[in-house]
Coordinates of N, CA, C and O and ligand atoms in Angstrom, one line a residue:
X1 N 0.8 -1.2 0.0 CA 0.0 0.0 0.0 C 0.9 1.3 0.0 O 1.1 1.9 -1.0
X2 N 1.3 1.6 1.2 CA 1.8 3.0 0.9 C 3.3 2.8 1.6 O 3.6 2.4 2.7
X3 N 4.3 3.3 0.4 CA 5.5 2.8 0.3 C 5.9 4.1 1.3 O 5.6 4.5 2.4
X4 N 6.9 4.5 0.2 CA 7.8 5.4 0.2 C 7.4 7.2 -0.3 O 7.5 7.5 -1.4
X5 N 6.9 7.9 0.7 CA 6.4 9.4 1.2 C 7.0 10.1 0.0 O 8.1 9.7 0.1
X6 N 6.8 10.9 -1.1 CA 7.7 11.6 -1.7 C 6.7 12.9 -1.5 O 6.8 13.7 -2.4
X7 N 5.9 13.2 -0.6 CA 4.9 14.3 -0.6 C 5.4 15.0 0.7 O 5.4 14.3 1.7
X8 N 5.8 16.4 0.9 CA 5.2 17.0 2.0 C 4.1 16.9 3.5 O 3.0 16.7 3.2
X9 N 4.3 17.1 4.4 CA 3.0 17.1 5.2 C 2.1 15.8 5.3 O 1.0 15.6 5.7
X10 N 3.4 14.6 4.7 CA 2.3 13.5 5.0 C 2.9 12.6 6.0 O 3.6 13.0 6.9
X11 N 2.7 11.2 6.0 CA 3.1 10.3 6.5 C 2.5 9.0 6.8 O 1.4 8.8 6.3
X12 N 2.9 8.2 7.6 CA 2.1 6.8 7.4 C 2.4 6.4 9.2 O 3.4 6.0 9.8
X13 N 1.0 6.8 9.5 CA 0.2 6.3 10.8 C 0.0 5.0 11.2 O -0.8 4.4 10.5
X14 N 0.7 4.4 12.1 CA 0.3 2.7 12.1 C -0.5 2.1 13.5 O -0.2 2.2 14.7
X15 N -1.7 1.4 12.9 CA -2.4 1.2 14.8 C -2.0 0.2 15.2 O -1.2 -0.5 14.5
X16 N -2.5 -0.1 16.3 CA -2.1 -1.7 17.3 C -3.4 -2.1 16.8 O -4.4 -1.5 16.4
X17 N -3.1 -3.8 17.0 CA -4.4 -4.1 16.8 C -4.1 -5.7 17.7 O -3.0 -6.3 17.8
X18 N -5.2 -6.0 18.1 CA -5.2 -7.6 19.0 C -6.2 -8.2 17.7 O -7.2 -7.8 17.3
X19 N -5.3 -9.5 17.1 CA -6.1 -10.3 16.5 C -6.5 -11.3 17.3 O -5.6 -12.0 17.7
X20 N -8.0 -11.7 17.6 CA -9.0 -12.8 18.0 C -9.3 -13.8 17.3 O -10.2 -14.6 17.5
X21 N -8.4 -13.9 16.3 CA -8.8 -15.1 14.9 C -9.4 -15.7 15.7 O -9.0 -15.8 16.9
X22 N -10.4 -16.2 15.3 CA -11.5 -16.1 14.2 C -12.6 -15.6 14.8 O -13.7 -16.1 14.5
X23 N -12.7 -14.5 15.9 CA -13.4 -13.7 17.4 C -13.2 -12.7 16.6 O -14.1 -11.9 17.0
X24 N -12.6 -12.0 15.5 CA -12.5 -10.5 15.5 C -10.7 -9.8 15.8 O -9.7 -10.3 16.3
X25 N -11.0 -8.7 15.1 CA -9.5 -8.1 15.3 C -10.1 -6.4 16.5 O -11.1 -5.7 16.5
X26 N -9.1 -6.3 17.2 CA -9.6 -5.2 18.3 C -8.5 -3.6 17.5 O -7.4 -3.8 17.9
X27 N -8.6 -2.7 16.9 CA -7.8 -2.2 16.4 C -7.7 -0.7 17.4 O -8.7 -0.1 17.7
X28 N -6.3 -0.3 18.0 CA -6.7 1.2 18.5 C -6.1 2.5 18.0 O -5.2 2.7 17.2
X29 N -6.8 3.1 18.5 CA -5.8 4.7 18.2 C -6.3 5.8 19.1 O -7.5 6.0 19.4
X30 N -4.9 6.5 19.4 CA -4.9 7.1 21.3 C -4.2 8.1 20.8 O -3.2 8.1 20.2
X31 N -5.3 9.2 21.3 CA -4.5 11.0 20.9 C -3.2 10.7 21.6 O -2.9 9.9 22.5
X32 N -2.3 12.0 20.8 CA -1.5 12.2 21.4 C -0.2 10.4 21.2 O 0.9 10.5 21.7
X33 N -0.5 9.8 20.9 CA 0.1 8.6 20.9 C 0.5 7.8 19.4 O 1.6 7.9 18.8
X34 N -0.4 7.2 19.2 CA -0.2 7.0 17.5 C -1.0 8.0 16.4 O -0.7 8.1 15.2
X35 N -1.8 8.4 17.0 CA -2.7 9.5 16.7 C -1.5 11.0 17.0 O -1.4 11.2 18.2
X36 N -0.8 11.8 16.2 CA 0.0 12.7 16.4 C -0.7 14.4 17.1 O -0.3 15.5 17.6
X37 N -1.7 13.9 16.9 CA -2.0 15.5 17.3 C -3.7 15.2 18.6 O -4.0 14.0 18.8
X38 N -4.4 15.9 19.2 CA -5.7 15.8 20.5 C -7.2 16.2 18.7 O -7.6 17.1 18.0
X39 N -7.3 14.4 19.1 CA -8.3 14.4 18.2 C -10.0 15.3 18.4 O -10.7 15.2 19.4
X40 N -10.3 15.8 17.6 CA -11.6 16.8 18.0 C -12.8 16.5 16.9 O -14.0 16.9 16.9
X41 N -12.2 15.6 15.9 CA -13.8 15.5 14.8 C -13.8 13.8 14.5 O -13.3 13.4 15.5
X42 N -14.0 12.8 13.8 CA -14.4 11.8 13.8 C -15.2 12.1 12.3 O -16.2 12.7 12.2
X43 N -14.7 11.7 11.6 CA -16.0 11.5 10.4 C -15.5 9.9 9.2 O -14.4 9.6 8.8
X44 N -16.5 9.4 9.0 CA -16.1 8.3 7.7 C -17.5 8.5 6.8 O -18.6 9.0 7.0
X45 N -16.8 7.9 5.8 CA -17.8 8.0 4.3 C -17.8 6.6 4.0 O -16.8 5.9 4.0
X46 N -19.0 6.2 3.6 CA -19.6 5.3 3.2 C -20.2 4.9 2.3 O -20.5 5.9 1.7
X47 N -20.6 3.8 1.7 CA -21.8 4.0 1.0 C -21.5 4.4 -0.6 O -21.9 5.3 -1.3
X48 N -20.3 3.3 -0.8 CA -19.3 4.8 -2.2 C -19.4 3.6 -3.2 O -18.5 2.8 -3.5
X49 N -20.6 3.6 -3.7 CA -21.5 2.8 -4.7 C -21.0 3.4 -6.4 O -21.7 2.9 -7.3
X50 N -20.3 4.1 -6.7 CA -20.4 5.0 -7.9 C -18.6 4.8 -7.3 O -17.8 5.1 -6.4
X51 N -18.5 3.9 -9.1 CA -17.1 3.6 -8.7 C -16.0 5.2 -9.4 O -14.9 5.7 -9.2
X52 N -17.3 5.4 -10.4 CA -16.5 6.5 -10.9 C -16.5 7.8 -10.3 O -16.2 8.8 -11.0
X53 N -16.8 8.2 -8.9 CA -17.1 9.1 -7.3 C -15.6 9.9 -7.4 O -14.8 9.0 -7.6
X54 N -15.2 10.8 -7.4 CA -14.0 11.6 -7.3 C -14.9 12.5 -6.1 O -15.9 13.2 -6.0
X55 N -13.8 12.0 -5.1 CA -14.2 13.0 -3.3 C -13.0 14.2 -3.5 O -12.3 14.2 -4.5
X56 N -12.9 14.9 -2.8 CA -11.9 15.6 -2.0 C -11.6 17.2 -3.2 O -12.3 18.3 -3.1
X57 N -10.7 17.1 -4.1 CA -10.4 17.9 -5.1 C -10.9 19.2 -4.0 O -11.9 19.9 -4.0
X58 N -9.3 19.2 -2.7 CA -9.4 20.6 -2.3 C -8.1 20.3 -1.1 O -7.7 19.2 -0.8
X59 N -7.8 21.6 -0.5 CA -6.9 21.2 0.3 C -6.7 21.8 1.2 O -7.6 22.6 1.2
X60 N -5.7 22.1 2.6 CA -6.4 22.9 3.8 C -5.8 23.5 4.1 O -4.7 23.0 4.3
X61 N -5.9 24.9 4.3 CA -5.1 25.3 4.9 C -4.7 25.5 6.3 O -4.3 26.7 6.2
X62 N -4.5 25.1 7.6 CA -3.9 24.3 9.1 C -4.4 23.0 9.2 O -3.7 22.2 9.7
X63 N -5.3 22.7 8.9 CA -6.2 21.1 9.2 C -5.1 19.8 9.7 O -3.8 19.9 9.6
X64 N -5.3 19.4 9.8 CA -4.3 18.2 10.5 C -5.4 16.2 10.1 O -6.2 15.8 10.9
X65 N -5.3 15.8 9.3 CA -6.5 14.8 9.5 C -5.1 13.3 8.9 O -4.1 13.3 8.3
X66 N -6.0 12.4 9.7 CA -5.4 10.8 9.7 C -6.3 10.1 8.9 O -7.4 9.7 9.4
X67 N -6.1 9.7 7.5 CA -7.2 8.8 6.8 C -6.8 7.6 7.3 O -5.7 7.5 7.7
X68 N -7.6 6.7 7.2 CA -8.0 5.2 7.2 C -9.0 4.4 6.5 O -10.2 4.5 6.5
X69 N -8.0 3.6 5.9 CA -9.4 3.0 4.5 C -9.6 2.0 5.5 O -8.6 1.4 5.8
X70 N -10.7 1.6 6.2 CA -10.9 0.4 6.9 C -11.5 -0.6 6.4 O -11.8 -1.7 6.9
X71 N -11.7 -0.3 5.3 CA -12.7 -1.6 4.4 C -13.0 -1.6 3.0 O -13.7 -0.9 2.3
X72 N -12.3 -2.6 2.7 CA -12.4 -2.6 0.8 C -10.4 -1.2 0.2 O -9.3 -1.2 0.6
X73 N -11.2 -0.5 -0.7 CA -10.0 0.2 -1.0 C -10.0 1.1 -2.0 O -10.5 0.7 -3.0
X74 N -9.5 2.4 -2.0 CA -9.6 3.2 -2.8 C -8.2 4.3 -3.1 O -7.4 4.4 -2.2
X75 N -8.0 4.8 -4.1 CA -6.6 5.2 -4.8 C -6.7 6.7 -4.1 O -7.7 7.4 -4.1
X76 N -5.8 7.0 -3.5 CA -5.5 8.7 -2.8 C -4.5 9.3 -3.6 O -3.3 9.0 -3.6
X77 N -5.1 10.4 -4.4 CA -3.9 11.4 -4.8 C -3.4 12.6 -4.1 O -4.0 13.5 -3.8
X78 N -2.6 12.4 -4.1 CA -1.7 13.6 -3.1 C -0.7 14.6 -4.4 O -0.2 14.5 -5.5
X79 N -0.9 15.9 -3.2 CA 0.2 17.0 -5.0 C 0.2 17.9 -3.6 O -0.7 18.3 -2.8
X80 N 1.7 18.2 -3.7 CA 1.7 19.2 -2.7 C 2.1 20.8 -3.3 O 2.1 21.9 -2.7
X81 N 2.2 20.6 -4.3 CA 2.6 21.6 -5.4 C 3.6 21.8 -5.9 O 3.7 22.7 -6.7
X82 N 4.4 21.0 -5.7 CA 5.6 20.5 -6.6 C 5.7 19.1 -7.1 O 6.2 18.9 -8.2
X83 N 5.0 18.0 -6.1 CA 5.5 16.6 -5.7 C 4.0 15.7 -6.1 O 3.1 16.1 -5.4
X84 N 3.7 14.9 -6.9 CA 2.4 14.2 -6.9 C 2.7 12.6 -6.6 O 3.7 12.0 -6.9
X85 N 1.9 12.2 -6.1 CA 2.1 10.8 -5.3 C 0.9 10.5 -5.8 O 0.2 11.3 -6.3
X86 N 0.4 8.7 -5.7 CA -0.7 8.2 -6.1 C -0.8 6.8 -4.8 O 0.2 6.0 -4.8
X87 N -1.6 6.7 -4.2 CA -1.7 6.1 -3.0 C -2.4 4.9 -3.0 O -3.5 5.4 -2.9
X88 N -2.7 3.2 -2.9 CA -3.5 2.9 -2.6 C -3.9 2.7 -1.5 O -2.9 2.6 -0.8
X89 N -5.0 2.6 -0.8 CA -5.3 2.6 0.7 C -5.9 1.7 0.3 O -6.8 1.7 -0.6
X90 N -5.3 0.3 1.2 CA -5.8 -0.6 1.3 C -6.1 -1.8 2.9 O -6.8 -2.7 3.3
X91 N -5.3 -1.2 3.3 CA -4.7 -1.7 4.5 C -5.7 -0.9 5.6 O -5.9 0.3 5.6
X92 N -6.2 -1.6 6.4 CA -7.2 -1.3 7.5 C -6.1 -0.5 8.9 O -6.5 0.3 9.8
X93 N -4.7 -1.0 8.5 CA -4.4 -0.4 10.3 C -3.1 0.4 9.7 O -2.0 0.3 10.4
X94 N -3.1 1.0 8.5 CA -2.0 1.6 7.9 C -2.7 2.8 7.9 O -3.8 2.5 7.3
X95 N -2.7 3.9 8.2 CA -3.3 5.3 8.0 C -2.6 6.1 7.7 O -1.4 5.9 8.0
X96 N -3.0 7.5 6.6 CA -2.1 8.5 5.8 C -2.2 9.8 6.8 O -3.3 10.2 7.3
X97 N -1.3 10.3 7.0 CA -1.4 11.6 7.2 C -1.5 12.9 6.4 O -0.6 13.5 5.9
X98 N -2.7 13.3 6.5 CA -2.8 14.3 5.2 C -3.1 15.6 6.0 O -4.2 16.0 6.4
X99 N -1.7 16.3 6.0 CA -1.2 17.3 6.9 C -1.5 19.1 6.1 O -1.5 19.1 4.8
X100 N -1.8 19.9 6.6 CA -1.9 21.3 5.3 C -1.3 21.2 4.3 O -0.3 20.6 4.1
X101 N -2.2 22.3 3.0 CA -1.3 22.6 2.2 C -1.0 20.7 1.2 O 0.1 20.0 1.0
X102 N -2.1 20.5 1.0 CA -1.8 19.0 0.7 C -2.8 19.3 -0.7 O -3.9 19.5 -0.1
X103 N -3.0 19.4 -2.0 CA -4.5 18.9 -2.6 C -4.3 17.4 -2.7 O -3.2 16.8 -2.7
X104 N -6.1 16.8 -2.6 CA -5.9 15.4 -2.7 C -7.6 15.3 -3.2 O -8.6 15.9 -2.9
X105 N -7.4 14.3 -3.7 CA -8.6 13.5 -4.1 C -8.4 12.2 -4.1 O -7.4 11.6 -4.1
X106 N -9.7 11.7 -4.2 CA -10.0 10.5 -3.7 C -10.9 9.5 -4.8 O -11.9 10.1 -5.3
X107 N -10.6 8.0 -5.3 CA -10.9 7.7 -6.5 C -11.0 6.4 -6.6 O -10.4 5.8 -5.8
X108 N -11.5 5.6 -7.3 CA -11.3 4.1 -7.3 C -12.1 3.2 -6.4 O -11.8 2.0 -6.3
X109 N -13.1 3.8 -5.8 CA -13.6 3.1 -4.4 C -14.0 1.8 -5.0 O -14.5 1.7 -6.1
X110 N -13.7 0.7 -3.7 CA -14.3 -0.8 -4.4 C -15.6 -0.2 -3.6 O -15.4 0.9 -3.0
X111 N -17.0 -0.9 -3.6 CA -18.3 -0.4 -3.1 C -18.2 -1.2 -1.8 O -19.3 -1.6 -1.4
X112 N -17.0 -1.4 -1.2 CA -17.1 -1.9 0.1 C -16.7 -1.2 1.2 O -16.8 -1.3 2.4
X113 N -16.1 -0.2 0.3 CA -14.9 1.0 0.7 C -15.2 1.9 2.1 O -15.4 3.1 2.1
X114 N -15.3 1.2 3.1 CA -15.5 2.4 4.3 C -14.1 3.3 4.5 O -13.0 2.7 4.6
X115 N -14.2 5.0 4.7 CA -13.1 5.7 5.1 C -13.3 6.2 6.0 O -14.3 6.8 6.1
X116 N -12.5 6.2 7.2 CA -12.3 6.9 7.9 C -11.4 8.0 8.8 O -10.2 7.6 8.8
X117 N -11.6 8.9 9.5 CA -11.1 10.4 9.3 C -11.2 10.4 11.1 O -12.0 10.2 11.9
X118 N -9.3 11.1 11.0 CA -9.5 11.6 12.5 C -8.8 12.9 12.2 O -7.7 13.2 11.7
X119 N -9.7 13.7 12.9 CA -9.4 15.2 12.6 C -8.6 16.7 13.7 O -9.6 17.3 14.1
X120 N -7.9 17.1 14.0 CA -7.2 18.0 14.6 C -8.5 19.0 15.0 O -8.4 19.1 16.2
X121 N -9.6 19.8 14.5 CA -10.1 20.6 14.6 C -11.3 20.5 13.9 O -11.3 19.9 12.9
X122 N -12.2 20.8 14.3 CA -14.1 20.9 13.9 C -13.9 21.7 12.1 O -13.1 22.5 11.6
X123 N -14.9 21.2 11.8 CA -15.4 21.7 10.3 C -15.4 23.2 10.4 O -16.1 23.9 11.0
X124 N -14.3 23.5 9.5 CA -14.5 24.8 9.2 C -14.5 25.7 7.7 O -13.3 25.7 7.1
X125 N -15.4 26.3 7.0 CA -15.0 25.7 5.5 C -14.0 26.8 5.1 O -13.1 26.6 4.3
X126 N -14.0 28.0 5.7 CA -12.6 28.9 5.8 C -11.1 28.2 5.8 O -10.1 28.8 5.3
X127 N -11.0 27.3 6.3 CA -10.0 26.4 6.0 C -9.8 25.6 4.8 O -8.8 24.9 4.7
X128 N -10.7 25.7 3.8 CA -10.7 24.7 2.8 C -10.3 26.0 1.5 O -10.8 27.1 1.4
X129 N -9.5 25.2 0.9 CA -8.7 25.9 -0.7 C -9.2 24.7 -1.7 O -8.7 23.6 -2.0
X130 N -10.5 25.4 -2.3 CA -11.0 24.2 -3.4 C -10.8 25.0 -4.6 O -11.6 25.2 -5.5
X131 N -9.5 25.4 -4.4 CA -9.2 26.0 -6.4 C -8.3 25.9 -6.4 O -7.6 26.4 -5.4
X132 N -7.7 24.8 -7.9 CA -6.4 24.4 -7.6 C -5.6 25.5 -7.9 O -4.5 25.6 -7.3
X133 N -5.9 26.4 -9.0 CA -5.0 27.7 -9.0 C -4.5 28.3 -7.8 O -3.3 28.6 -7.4
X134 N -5.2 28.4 -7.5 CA -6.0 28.9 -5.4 C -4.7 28.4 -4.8 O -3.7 29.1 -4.6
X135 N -4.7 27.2 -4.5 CA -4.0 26.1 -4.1 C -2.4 26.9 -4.5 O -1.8 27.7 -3.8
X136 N -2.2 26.6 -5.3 CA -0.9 26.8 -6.4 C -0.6 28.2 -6.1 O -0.4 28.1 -7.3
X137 N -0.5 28.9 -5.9 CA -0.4 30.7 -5.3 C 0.0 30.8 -3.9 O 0.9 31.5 -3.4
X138 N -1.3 29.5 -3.2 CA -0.9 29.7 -1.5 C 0.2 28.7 -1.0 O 0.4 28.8 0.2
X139 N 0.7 28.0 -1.6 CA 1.5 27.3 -1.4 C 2.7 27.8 -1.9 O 3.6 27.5 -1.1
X140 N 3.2 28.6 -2.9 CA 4.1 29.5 -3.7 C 4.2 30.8 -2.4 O 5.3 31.3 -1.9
X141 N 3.3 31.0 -2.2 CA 3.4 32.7 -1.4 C 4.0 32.1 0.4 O 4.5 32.7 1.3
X142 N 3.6 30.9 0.4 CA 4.4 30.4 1.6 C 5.5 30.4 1.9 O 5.9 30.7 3.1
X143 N 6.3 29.9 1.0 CA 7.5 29.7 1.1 C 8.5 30.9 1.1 O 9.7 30.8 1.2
Ligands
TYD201 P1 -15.9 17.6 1.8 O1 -14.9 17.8 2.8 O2 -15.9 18.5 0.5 O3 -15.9 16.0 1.3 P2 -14.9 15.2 0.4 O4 -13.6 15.8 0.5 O5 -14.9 13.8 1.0 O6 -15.4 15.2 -1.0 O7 -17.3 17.7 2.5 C1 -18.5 17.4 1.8 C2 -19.6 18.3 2.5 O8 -19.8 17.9 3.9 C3 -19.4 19.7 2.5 O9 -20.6 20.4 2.2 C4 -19.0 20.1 3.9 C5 -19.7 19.0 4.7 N1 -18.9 18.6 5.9 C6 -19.3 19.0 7.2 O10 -20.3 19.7 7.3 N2 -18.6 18.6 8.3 C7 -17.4 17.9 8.1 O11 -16.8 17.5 9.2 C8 -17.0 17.5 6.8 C9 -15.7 16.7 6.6 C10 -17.7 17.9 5.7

């Protein structure tokens, strides 16, 4: 799944997990611990029946979030504005770090595909840069 980082602001989150074969697997994740930052939002998407579904196409500016494909599997594009990466998420206890200043979308879902999302800070859409020009400017004027 996800090799070798050539992106900015990201990284690869790894959980504990107790396997119960054939009881179940128990999987965790503890702010502050494997989780890098005091988790405050919780969201997963579901239900991703429309294999040709493109999510995301936007990027953040402070946001902090930990994906996890927990079921089935779908291709993550990352571009930090120099650097583009292509991701598969497939792995239930392997999580991406998709840190600011990141565009990404989201693509390929098998229809089994549960994602889910641990977030640094509550929904804010002042934080979101959904133009990739946009994007490409604020990332330039950063540096
Ligand atoms: P968006 O982040 O654009 O979804 P994706 O990147 O997966 O395509 O969010 C879709 C809609 O949901 C948008 O109208 C904002 C709303 N939303 C919330 O209200 N709260 C949230 O925590 C999130 C993530 C989205």
């Amino acid at each position: 799944m996800i090799k070798k980082l050539k992106i900015k602001n990201s990284g690869i989150i790894k959980l504990r997990f107790f396997n119960d074969f054939p009881d179940g697997n128990l999987v965790i994740a503890e702010s502050g611990r494997n989780i890098p930052f005091q988790i405050k939002r919780v969201y997963f998407i579901n239900h991703l029946f429309n294999p040709k579904a493109i999510r995301g196409l936007h990027a953040h500016k402070k946001l902090e979030q930990i994906i996890f494909c927990i079921n089935g599997h779908f291709e993550f594009y990352l571009d930090d504005g120099h650097n583009k990466q292509k991701i598969l998420m497939n792995d239930p206890y392997t999580g991406l770090r998709l840190g600011p200043k990141l565009w990404h979308s989201m693509r390929g879902f098998s229809s089994d595909c549960v994602i889910l999302v641990m977030a640094n800070d509550y929904f804010k859409e002042s934080d979101y840069i959904r133009n990739y020009k946009e994007f490409l400017d604020y990332v330039k004027k950063d540096k």
